[in-house]
Protein backbone atom coordinates (compact mmCIF):
# COMPACT_ATOMS: atom_id res chain seq x y z
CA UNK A 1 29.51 0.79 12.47
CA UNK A 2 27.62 -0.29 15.36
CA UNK A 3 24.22 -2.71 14.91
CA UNK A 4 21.31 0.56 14.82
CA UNK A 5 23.21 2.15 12.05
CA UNK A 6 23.62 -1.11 10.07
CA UNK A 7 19.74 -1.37 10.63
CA UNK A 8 19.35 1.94 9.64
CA UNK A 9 21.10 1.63 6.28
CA UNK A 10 19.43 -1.99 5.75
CA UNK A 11 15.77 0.04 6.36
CA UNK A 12 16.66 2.44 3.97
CA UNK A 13 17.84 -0.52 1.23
CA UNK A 14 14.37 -2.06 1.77
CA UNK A 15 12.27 1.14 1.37
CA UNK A 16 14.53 1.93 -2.14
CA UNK A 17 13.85 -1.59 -2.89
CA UNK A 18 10.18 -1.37 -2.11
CA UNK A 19 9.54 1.99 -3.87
CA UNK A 20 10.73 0.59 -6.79
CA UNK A 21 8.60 -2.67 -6.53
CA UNK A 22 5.70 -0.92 -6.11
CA UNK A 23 6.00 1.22 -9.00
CA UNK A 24 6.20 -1.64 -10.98
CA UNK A 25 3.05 -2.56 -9.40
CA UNK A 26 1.54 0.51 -9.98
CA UNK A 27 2.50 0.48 -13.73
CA UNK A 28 0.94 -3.16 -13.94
CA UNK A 29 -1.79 -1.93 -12.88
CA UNK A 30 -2.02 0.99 -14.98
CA UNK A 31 0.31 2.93 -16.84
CA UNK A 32 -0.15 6.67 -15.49
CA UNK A 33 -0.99 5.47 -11.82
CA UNK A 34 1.75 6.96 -9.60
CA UNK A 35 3.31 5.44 -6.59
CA UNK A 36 1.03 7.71 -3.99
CA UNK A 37 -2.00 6.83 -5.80
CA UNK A 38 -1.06 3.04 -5.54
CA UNK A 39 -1.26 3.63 -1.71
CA UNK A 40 -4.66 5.37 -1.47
CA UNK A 41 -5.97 2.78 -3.63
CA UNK A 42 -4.69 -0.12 -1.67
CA UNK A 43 -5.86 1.48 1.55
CA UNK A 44 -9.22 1.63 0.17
CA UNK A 45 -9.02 -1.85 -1.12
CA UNK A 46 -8.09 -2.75 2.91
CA UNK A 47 -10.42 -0.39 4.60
CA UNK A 48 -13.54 -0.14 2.49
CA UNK A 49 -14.89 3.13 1.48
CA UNK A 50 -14.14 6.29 3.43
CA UNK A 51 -14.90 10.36 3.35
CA UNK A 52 -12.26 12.39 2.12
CA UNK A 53 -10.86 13.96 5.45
CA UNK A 54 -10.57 10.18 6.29
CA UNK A 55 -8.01 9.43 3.79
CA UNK A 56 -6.57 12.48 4.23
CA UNK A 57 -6.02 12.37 7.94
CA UNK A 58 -5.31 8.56 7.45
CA UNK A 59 -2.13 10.12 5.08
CA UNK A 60 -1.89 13.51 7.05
CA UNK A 61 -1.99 15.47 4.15
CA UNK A 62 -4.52 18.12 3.70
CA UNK A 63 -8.10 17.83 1.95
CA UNK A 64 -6.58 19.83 -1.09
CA UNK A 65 -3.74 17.54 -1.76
CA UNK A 66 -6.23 14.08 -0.93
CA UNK A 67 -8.62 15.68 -3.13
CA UNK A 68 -6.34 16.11 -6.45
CA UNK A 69 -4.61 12.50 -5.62
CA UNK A 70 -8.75 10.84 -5.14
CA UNK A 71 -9.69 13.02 -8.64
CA UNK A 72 -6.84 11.76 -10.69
CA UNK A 73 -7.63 8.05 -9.08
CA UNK A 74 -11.32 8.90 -10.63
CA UNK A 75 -9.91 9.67 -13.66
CA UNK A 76 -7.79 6.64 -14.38
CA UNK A 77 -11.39 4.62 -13.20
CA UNK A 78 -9.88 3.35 -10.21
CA UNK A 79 -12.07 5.37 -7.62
CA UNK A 80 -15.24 5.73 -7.57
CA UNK A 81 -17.83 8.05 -5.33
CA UNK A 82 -20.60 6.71 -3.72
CA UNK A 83 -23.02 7.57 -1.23
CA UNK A 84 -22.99 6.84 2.61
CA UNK A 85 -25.20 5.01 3.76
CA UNK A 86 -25.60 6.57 7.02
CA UNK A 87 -25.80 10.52 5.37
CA UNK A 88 -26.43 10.96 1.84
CA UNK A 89 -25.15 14.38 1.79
CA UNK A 90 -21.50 12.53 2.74
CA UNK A 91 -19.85 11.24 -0.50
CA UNK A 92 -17.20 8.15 0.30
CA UNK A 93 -14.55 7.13 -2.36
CA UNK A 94 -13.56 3.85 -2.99
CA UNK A 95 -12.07 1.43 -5.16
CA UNK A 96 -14.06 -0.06 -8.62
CA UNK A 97 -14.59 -3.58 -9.35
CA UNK A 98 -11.60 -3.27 -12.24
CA UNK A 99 -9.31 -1.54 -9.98
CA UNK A 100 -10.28 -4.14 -6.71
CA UNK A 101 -10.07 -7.02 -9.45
CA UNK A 102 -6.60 -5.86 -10.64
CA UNK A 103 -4.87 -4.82 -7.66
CA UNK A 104 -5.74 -8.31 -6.25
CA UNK A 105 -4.30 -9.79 -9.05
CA UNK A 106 -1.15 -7.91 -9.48
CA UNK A 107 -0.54 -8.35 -5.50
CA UNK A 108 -0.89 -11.85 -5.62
CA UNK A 109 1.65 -12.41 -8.16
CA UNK A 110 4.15 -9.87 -6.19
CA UNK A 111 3.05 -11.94 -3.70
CA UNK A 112 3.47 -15.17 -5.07
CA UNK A 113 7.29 -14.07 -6.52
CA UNK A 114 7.98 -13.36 -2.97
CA UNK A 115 6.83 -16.58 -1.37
CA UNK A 116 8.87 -18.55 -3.90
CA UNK A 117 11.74 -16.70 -2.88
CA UNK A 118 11.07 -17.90 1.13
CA UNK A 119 10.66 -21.48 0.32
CA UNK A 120 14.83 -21.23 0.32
CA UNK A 121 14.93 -20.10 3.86
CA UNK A 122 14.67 -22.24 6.88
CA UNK A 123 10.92 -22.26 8.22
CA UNK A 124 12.00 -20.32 11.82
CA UNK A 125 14.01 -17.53 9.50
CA UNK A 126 10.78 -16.12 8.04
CA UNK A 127 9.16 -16.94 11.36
CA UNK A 128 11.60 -14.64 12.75
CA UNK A 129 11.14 -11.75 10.66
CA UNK A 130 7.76 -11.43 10.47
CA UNK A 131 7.89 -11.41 14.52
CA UNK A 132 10.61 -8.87 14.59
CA UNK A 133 9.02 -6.70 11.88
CA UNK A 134 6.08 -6.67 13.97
CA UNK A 135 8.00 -5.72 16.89
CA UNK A 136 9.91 -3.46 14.93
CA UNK A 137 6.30 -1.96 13.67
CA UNK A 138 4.81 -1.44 16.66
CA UNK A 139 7.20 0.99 18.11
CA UNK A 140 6.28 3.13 15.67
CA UNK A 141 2.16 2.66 17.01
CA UNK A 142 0.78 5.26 18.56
């Protein structure tokens, strides 16, 4: 096996890995909130508020499917509409107080889990990888 396809099978360990993490996440945070929903709802939580085609073309998924996803967010009182500022015919969805409150919290303790976990590497090991994950993610920038 030559070093890309080790990487390549390593990559796809970490997103299984991840996946599952994040559904635990997502469950922490509340029961019925799926894995995709988690990720809108993060974004938000990073971005601020934003129009629909925003999140969809952030995704690149249509306004249908964005739509559904945003309505079922609504529903579980995650999301929440509001008006721009800058047109009040626009409507911009983002995250509530409860949902900005709990994400926070659950991340931190992912978070915190995680960081324990580093302390047992050498310093210039995590240096490393975060510099070669960036590297890594920016040949996949536009």
């Amino acid at each position: 096996m030559d070093a890309v396809e080790a990487i390549r099978g390593e990559l796809s360990t970490l997103f299984d890995l991840w996946r599952r993490d994040m559904r635990v996440v997502a469950a922490h945070i509340d029961p019925c909130l799926e894995l995709n929903g988690l990720m809108i709802l993060a974004w938000l939580t990073d971005t601020g508020p934003a129009r629909l085609t925003d999140i969809a073309c952030h995704y690149g998924v249509g306004k249908g499917t964005m739509s559904r996803q945003l309505k079922a967010l609504e529903e579980l009182g995650l999301v929440e509409r509001r008006t721009a500022p800058d047109d009040a015919r626009a409507v911009l969805f983002g995250p509530t107080e409860r949902a900005r409150k709990t994400l926070t919290e659950v991340w931190n303790a992912e978070w915190e889990w995680r960081r324990a976990h580093f302390a047992s590497w050498d310093p210039e090991e995590v240096n490393a990888l975060g510099r070669l994950l960036r590297r890594f993610n920016a040949m996949s920038s536009p």
